Short mmCIF file of C-alpha atoms in Angstrom, two decimals:
data_model
loop_
_atom_site.label_atom_id
_atom_site.label_comp_id
_atom_site.label_asym_id
_atom_site.label_seq_id
_atom_site.Cartn_x
_atom_site.Cartn_y
_atom_site.Cartn_z
CA MET A 1 -2.58 13.76 -2.36
CA THR A 2 -4.00 17.00 -3.68
CA THR A 3 -0.95 18.97 -2.62
CA THR A 4 2.74 18.20 -2.47
CA VAL A 5 4.00 17.75 1.08
CA ARG A 6 7.47 19.21 1.52
CA VAL A 7 9.38 17.96 4.53
CA PRO A 8 11.99 20.43 5.84
CA GLU A 9 15.48 18.94 5.97
CA GLU A 10 15.70 19.50 9.72
CA ARG A 11 12.75 17.15 10.26
CA SER A 12 14.81 14.15 9.08
CA ALA A 13 15.85 11.85 11.91
CA ARG A 14 19.63 11.81 11.60
CA VAL A 15 20.43 9.22 14.27
CA PRO A 16 18.45 6.44 15.97
CA ALA A 17 16.28 7.39 18.94
CA GLU A 18 18.49 5.54 21.43
CA GLN A 19 21.45 7.74 20.43
CA ARG A 20 19.68 11.04 21.03
CA GLY A 21 20.26 11.20 24.76
CA PRO A 22 20.89 9.21 27.94
CA GLY A 23 18.25 6.75 29.08
CA ARG A 24 16.61 6.52 25.67
CA ASP A 25 15.69 3.33 23.83
CA ARG A 26 14.28 2.46 20.42
CA ASP A 27 10.78 3.13 21.71
CA SER A 28 11.68 6.73 22.62
CA VAL A 29 9.89 8.11 19.57
CA ARG A 30 6.57 9.84 19.13
CA LEU A 31 3.33 8.24 17.99
CA LEU A 32 0.79 10.09 15.87
CA VAL A 33 -2.60 8.36 16.08
CA SER A 34 -5.25 9.04 13.46
CA CYS A 35 -8.76 7.67 13.24
CA GLY A 36 -10.54 9.18 10.30
CA THR A 37 -9.69 12.87 10.45
CA GLU A 38 -9.31 12.83 14.25
CA VAL A 39 -5.65 13.04 15.28
CA SER A 40 -3.91 12.78 18.64
CA HIS A 41 -0.31 12.85 19.81
CA HIS A 42 1.38 10.27 22.04
CA ALA A 43 4.65 8.61 22.96
CA PHE A 44 5.25 5.27 21.26
CA VAL A 45 5.42 3.54 24.64
CA GLU A 46 1.68 4.30 24.91
CA LEU A 47 0.94 1.97 21.99
CA PRO A 48 -0.39 -0.84 24.24
CA ARG A 49 -3.04 1.55 25.54
CA ARG A 50 -4.10 2.48 22.00
CA LEU A 51 -4.79 -1.18 21.20
CA ARG A 52 -7.02 -3.75 22.85
CA ALA A 53 -7.25 -7.47 23.53
CA GLY A 54 -8.01 -9.38 20.33
CA ASP A 55 -6.19 -6.96 18.03
CA LEU A 56 -3.66 -8.63 15.76
CA LEU A 57 -0.42 -7.08 14.52
CA ILE A 58 1.05 -8.42 11.27
CA VAL A 59 4.85 -8.11 11.53
CA ASN A 60 7.60 -8.61 8.97
CA THR A 61 10.38 -10.97 10.09
CA SER A 62 12.75 -10.18 7.20
CA PRO A 63 16.28 -9.37 8.43
CA THR A 64 18.18 -6.44 6.96
CA LEU A 65 21.21 -7.18 4.80
CA ALA A 66 24.48 -5.27 4.66
CA ALA A 67 23.50 -4.50 1.09
CA ALA A 68 25.89 -1.66 0.17
CA VAL A 69 29.27 -2.68 -1.30
CA ASP A 70 32.07 -0.53 -2.70
CA GLY A 71 33.12 -1.14 -6.29
CA TRP A 72 34.97 0.36 -9.23
CA ILE A 73 34.12 0.93 -12.89
CA GLY A 74 37.50 1.56 -14.43
CA HIS A 75 39.09 4.11 -12.10
CA ALA A 76 35.77 5.51 -10.88
CA ARG A 77 34.50 4.45 -7.50
CA VAL A 78 30.86 3.43 -7.20
CA VAL A 79 28.67 1.93 -4.49
CA VAL A 80 26.52 -1.06 -5.40
CA HIS A 81 23.20 -1.49 -3.60
CA PHE A 82 22.16 -5.15 -3.85
CA SER A 83 18.37 -5.07 -3.97
CA THR A 84 16.73 -8.40 -4.79
CA ARG A 85 17.94 -11.90 -5.68
CA GLY A 86 16.18 -13.37 -8.69
CA ASP A 87 15.21 -17.00 -9.21
CA ASP A 88 17.91 -17.35 -11.86
CA GLY A 89 20.73 -16.32 -9.52
CA ARG A 90 21.01 -12.77 -10.81
CA TRP A 91 20.61 -9.76 -8.52
CA ALA A 92 18.73 -6.52 -9.07
CA VAL A 93 21.27 -3.83 -8.24
CA GLU A 94 21.47 -0.07 -8.11
CA LEU A 95 24.71 1.79 -8.81
CA ARG A 96 25.35 4.94 -6.78
CA GLU A 97 28.13 7.55 -6.67
CA PRO A 98 29.96 8.48 -3.44
CA ASP A 99 29.09 12.04 -2.49
CA GLY A 100 32.22 12.79 -0.42
CA ARG A 101 30.24 12.90 2.84
CA GLY A 102 30.11 9.16 3.52
CA THR A 103 26.82 8.68 1.67
CA THR A 104 25.86 8.45 -2.00
CA ARG A 105 23.92 10.20 -4.72
CA ALA A 106 21.90 8.89 -7.64
CA ARG A 107 23.69 7.61 -10.73
CA ALA A 108 22.31 6.46 -14.05
CA GLY A 109 22.39 2.70 -14.46
CA GLY A 110 23.87 0.71 -17.34
CA PRO A 111 24.72 0.35 -20.08
CA ALA A 112 24.43 -3.40 -20.61
CA GLY A 113 27.83 -5.06 -20.32
CA THR A 114 29.14 -2.61 -17.72
CA GLU A 115 31.54 -4.47 -15.41
CA VAL A 116 31.94 -3.47 -11.76
CA ARG A 117 34.94 -4.73 -9.80
CA LEU A 118 34.09 -5.66 -6.23
CA ALA A 119 36.22 -6.73 -3.27
CA GLY A 120 37.91 -10.14 -3.41
CA ASP A 121 38.32 -9.98 -7.21
CA VAL A 122 34.56 -10.46 -7.66
CA ARG A 123 32.97 -9.08 -10.84
CA LEU A 124 29.44 -7.79 -11.38
CA VAL A 125 28.23 -7.47 -14.97
CA LEU A 126 25.06 -5.50 -15.72
CA GLU A 127 22.78 -7.32 -18.16
CA GLU A 128 19.45 -5.52 -18.55
CA PRO A 129 17.17 -3.02 -16.78
CA LEU A 130 14.85 -4.53 -14.19
CA THR A 131 11.84 -3.10 -16.00
CA PRO A 132 11.37 -1.40 -19.38
CA TYR A 133 10.15 1.74 -17.60
CA GLY A 134 13.31 2.88 -15.84
CA SER A 135 17.08 2.49 -15.74
CA ARG A 136 17.83 2.85 -12.01
CA LEU A 137 17.78 -0.86 -11.15
CA TRP A 138 19.48 -3.44 -13.35
CA TRP A 139 19.72 -7.19 -13.38
CA GLY A 140 23.35 -8.12 -12.90
CA ARG A 141 25.28 -11.36 -12.68
CA VAL A 142 28.01 -11.79 -10.06
CA SER A 143 31.05 -13.96 -10.78
CA ASP A 144 30.92 -15.48 -7.27
CA PRO A 145 27.49 -17.06 -6.65
CA ASP A 146 27.89 -16.56 -2.87
CA VAL A 147 26.65 -12.97 -2.94
CA LEU A 148 25.29 -13.21 0.60
CA GLY A 149 28.79 -14.17 1.77
CA LEU A 150 30.17 -11.15 -0.10
CA LEU A 151 27.68 -8.90 1.72
CA ARG A 152 28.60 -10.40 5.10
CA ARG A 153 32.32 -9.86 4.48
CA HIS A 154 32.36 -6.52 2.67
CA GLY A 155 28.88 -4.97 2.90
CA ARG A 156 27.41 -2.31 5.14
CA PRO A 157 23.83 -1.10 5.62
CA ILE A 158 22.43 1.19 2.95
CA ARG A 159 22.60 4.75 4.24
CA TYR A 160 21.13 7.92 2.81
CA SER A 161 22.37 11.50 3.00
CA TYR A 162 19.93 12.67 5.68
CA THR A 163 21.61 10.41 8.27
CA GLN A 164 24.54 11.64 10.32
CA ARG A 165 26.96 8.70 10.27
CA ASP A 166 27.39 5.02 9.50
CA GLN A 167 25.70 2.64 11.91
CA PRO A 168 26.32 -1.05 12.64
CA LEU A 169 24.00 -3.55 11.00
CA SER A 170 22.37 -4.29 14.37
CA VAL A 171 20.86 -0.79 14.35
CA TYR A 172 18.95 -1.73 11.19
CA GLN A 173 17.49 -4.99 12.56
CA THR A 174 14.02 -4.96 14.08
CA VAL A 175 13.05 -6.97 17.14
CA PHE A 176 11.03 -9.25 14.84
CA ALA A 177 13.89 -10.05 12.42
CA LEU A 178 14.66 -13.76 12.06
CA PRO A 179 17.29 -15.56 9.97
CA SER A 180 15.81 -16.46 6.61
CA GLY A 181 15.89 -20.09 5.56
CA ASP A 182 17.87 -19.24 2.43
CA GLY A 183 19.99 -16.56 4.09
CA GLY A 184 18.15 -13.79 2.24
CA GLY A 185 16.76 -10.58 3.62
CA SER A 186 15.82 -6.99 2.93
CA ALA A 187 17.98 -4.40 1.23
CA GLU A 188 16.39 -1.77 3.46
CA MET A 189 14.99 -2.22 6.95
CA PRO A 190 11.23 -2.78 7.39
CA SER A 191 11.44 0.34 9.50
CA ALA A 192 7.91 0.68 10.88
CA ALA A 193 8.79 -2.05 13.39
CA ARG A 194 12.03 -0.45 14.53
CA PRO A 195 10.61 1.27 17.65
CA PHE A 196 9.39 -2.03 19.11
CA THR A 197 11.44 -3.39 22.02
CA ALA A 198 11.20 -6.78 23.71
CA ARG A 199 9.69 -5.03 26.74
CA LEU A 200 6.96 -3.39 24.65
CA VAL A 201 6.17 -6.64 22.84
CA ALA A 202 5.80 -8.39 26.20
CA GLU A 203 3.39 -5.70 27.40
CA LEU A 204 1.30 -6.03 24.24
CA VAL A 205 1.12 -9.81 24.65
CA SER A 206 0.12 -9.43 28.30
CA ARG A 207 -2.76 -7.20 27.18
CA GLY A 208 -4.06 -9.80 24.73
CA VAL A 209 -2.65 -8.37 21.50
CA GLN A 210 -1.55 -11.10 19.08
CA PHE A 211 1.20 -11.19 16.46
CA ALA A 212 1.11 -12.82 13.02
CA PRO A 213 4.55 -13.03 11.39
CA ILE A 214 4.98 -12.78 7.63
CA THR A 215 8.09 -12.27 5.53
CA LEU A 216 8.60 -9.80 2.72
CA HIS A 217 12.14 -9.05 1.57
CA THR A 218 12.17 -5.38 0.64
CA GLY A 219 14.21 -4.10 -2.26
CA VAL A 220 15.97 -0.78 -2.70
CA ALA A 221 13.70 2.26 -2.63
CA SER A 222 16.07 5.18 -3.08
CA ALA A 223 15.12 8.43 -1.44
CA GLU A 224 15.35 10.31 -4.74
CA ALA A 225 13.07 7.94 -6.66
CA HIS A 226 9.28 8.09 -6.84
CA GLU A 227 8.61 4.78 -8.49
CA PRO A 228 6.01 2.08 -7.95
CA PRO A 229 7.31 -0.84 -5.90
CA TYR A 230 9.08 -3.60 -7.77
CA PRO A 231 8.20 -7.29 -7.38
CA GLU A 232 9.36 -8.62 -4.03
CA ARG A 233 9.61 -12.09 -2.50
CA TYR A 234 7.15 -12.84 0.29
CA GLU A 235 5.68 -15.61 2.45
CA VAL A 236 2.53 -15.79 4.55
CA PRO A 237 2.81 -18.97 6.67
CA GLU A 238 -0.15 -21.24 7.35
CA ALA A 239 -0.16 -20.43 11.09
CA SER A 240 -0.31 -16.69 10.40
CA ALA A 241 -3.09 -17.11 7.83
CA ARG A 242 -5.13 -18.97 10.44
CA LEU A 243 -4.50 -16.28 13.07
CA ILE A 244 -5.56 -13.51 10.68
CA ASN A 245 -8.73 -15.30 9.59
CA ALA A 246 -9.66 -16.08 13.20
CA ALA A 247 -9.17 -12.47 14.29
CA ARG A 248 -11.28 -11.24 11.37
CA ALA A 249 -14.04 -13.66 12.34
CA GLY A 250 -14.03 -12.27 15.88
CA GLU A 251 -13.83 -8.70 17.09
CA GLY A 252 -10.12 -8.13 16.59
CA ARG A 253 -8.71 -5.50 14.30
CA ILE A 254 -6.05 -6.49 11.76
CA LEU A 255 -3.24 -3.93 11.97
CA ALA A 256 -0.21 -4.18 9.70
CA VAL A 257 3.16 -3.04 10.98
CA GLY A 258 4.57 -1.37 7.90
CA THR A 259 3.57 -1.17 4.27
CA THR A 260 5.54 -4.37 3.61
CA ALA A 261 3.15 -6.29 5.86
CA VAL A 262 0.19 -4.81 3.97
CA ARG A 263 1.66 -5.83 0.62
CA ALA A 264 2.33 -9.39 1.77
CA VAL A 265 -1.01 -10.17 3.40
CA GLU A 266 -3.05 -8.42 0.70
CA SER A 267 -1.21 -10.62 -1.82
CA ALA A 268 -2.35 -13.75 0.02
CA VAL A 269 -6.12 -13.14 0.14
CA ASP A 270 -8.37 -15.11 -2.19
CA ALA A 271 -11.46 -13.95 -4.07
CA GLY A 272 -13.64 -14.87 -1.09
CA GLY A 273 -11.66 -12.69 1.30
CA VAL A 274 -9.88 -15.58 3.04
CA VAL A 275 -6.15 -15.29 3.71
CA ARG A 276 -4.24 -18.32 2.41
CA ALA A 277 -0.73 -19.56 3.10
CA ARG A 278 1.27 -18.35 0.12
CA LYS A 279 4.81 -17.59 -0.92
CA GLY A 280 6.51 -16.40 -4.05
CA TRP A 281 6.71 -13.01 -5.76
CA THR A 282 4.24 -10.17 -5.43
CA ASP A 283 3.88 -7.22 -7.77
CA LEU A 284 0.78 -5.93 -5.98
CA VAL A 285 0.40 -2.16 -5.74
CA VAL A 286 -2.29 -1.22 -3.22
CA THR A 287 -4.30 1.77 -4.46
CA PRO A 288 -7.57 3.40 -3.39
CA GLU A 289 -9.19 1.86 -6.47
CA ARG A 290 -8.06 -1.66 -5.51
CA GLY A 291 -8.68 -1.07 -1.79
CA VAL A 292 -7.65 -3.35 1.04
CA ARG A 293 -9.39 -6.64 1.80
CA VAL A 294 -7.64 -7.75 4.98
CA VAL A 295 -6.09 -4.95 7.02
CA ASP A 296 -8.13 -2.52 9.11
CA GLY A 297 -5.28 -0.23 10.05
CA LEU A 298 -1.57 0.39 9.76
CA LEU A 299 1.44 1.41 11.83
CA THR A 300 3.84 3.18 9.50
CA GLY A 301 6.82 5.46 9.58
CA LEU A 302 6.85 9.00 8.25
CA HIS A 303 8.52 9.03 4.87
CA GLU A 304 8.77 11.36 1.93
CA PRO A 305 5.28 11.30 0.40
CA GLU A 306 6.13 9.29 -2.70
CA ALA A 307 3.22 8.11 -4.75
CA SER A 308 2.95 4.38 -3.96
CA HIS A 309 3.27 4.92 -0.20
CA LEU A 310 0.54 7.53 -0.10
CA LEU A 311 -1.73 5.51 -2.37
CA MET A 312 -1.58 2.62 0.09
CA LEU A 313 -2.28 4.92 3.05
CA GLU A 314 -5.20 6.47 1.19
CA ALA A 315 -6.55 2.99 0.39
CA ILE A 316 -6.66 2.27 4.12
CA ALA A 317 -7.73 5.61 5.59
CA GLY A 318 -8.91 7.86 2.77
CA ARG A 319 -7.30 10.98 1.32
CA ALA A 320 -8.78 13.46 3.79
CA ALA A 321 -7.47 11.52 6.76
CA ILE A 322 -3.96 11.24 5.32
CA GLU A 323 -3.82 14.92 4.39
CA ARG A 324 -4.90 15.85 7.92
CA SER A 325 -2.41 13.51 9.61
CA TYR A 326 0.52 14.61 7.45
CA GLY A 327 -0.32 18.23 8.19
CA GLU A 328 -0.40 17.45 11.92
CA ALA A 329 2.93 15.64 11.70
CA LEU A 330 4.54 18.63 10.00
CA SER A 331 3.09 21.23 12.36
CA GLY A 332 3.88 18.98 15.33
CA LEU A 333 7.55 18.77 14.32
CA TYR A 334 7.60 15.00 14.00
CA LEU A 335 10.77 13.34 12.73
CA TRP A 336 10.83 11.59 9.36
CA HIS A 337 12.47 8.49 7.86
CA GLU A 338 13.63 5.15 9.27
CA PHE A 339 14.92 6.52 12.59
CA GLY A 340 11.98 8.86 13.05
CA ASP A 341 8.51 8.89 14.59
CA VAL A 342 5.59 6.66 13.62
CA HIS A 343 1.94 6.97 12.64
CA LEU A 344 -0.82 4.62 13.77
CA ILE A 345 -3.84 4.60 11.45
CA LEU A 346 -6.88 3.10 13.19
CA PRO A 347 -10.21 2.27 11.56
CA GLU A 348 -13.20 4.52 12.02
CA GLU A 349 -16.22 3.32 13.97
CA GLY A 350 -17.79 0.21 12.51
CA PRO A 351 -19.28 -3.14 13.51
CA HIS A 352 -16.12 -4.27 15.31
CA THR A 353 -14.50 -0.99 16.29
CA GLU A 354 -14.75 1.50 19.08
CA SER A 355 -15.46 5.12 18.31
CA CYS A 356 -12.64 7.25 16.99
CA SER A 357 -12.75 9.50 20.02
CA SER A 358 -12.09 6.58 22.36
CA ASN A 359 -9.21 5.37 20.20
CA CYS A 360 -7.59 8.76 19.66
CA ARG A 361 -7.89 10.28 23.09
#
C-alpha cells in the first residue's frame, strides 16, 4: 500500500466474540463488504444475503494444533512454537521468550546445536535456519518422533500479546476443521472461517451456496514479523477441483475463505486455467504481478497490514479498493486479528457478476 496503516492497540480483539456478552456466538462479529471502491457495513450473520445461489466458498479444513510448548535452554525458560513438519521428520520451530504476562515476545533463533529441553525429558536440537534470509524459524530435530503426541499432552494454542487470556484449543478450531489423515494441522488457526457456525453454514447451503474443502496447514506467522510466507503443505482434492471448475464454467463466483484457501487453490491451477487435484508443498506468493487465476473474491480477517497479506488482497481487488476498505475499517472501529471482524471482497461487475451497488447495499 502507498501508506502504512497503523492499527490502534484498542482495535485488537482481545477475546472471542462469544465471550463479549450474553447471547453472543462466533458469528456475532461485523462484516465489511467491499466491491471495487464501494464499501458497506453489515453483521456477519447477513453473509447469506450478500451471496447468491451458485456461489462457491473454498474452505480450509486444517485443524489447529496446540503448537506452543514450554522449554528450557540451560536455566532460561523459552516457549517453542512448532510450525511445520518436514518430510524428513524435522520440524520448523520458532523460539520465543515469556513476557511475564502469559504471552511471549520475539527472540533470536539459533545458533545451530542449541538444545532445548521439553517436557517428558524430550530434547529439541536446532540444526539450521529454515531459509538463508532470516533466523526466526529453524529446522530442529526432536528426540521423540511423536511430536504430535507431545503437543497433545503438553501443548497449548499459540497466543499473542494482544489477547486477554489463554483459551482452550476448541476456541481455535473452525467449524470446517477435520482430523488430518496424518494427524497434522496448522500452527495458527485459519481464522477467516472462525465466525462461521453450523447454523450459518446450513442457511448458506439452503440458499444454494456450495462449499469446496481444501487443506493447507499454516505455519507460524508471528505478529512482529513481516516476512513472505514460507512453504506450506496443502491438498486440493479431486472432488473440490471438479466443484471449482464447474462453478467457473457456470455463473457462480469463486470466493476463498481466507488467504490460505487462495494460496492452496491458486497452487493447483494449470497453465490452461483448470484446477487440478494436487497435494504437496506450495511456496506460491500471490502478488498483483502474478495475479489470481481462480478466485473472484475473498473473505478475510483484518490483520496487521504485513506485506504478503496486502499483496494478495491487492492481486484480487486492486490497491485503491484495499486502501479504501482498510480506511473504512479503521474509521468504523472494526476489530482486528483472529477474534475480530471480517472483510468480504466481492468482484466488480463483469460477465458473471451483479453490479457492485447490488452486492454492497
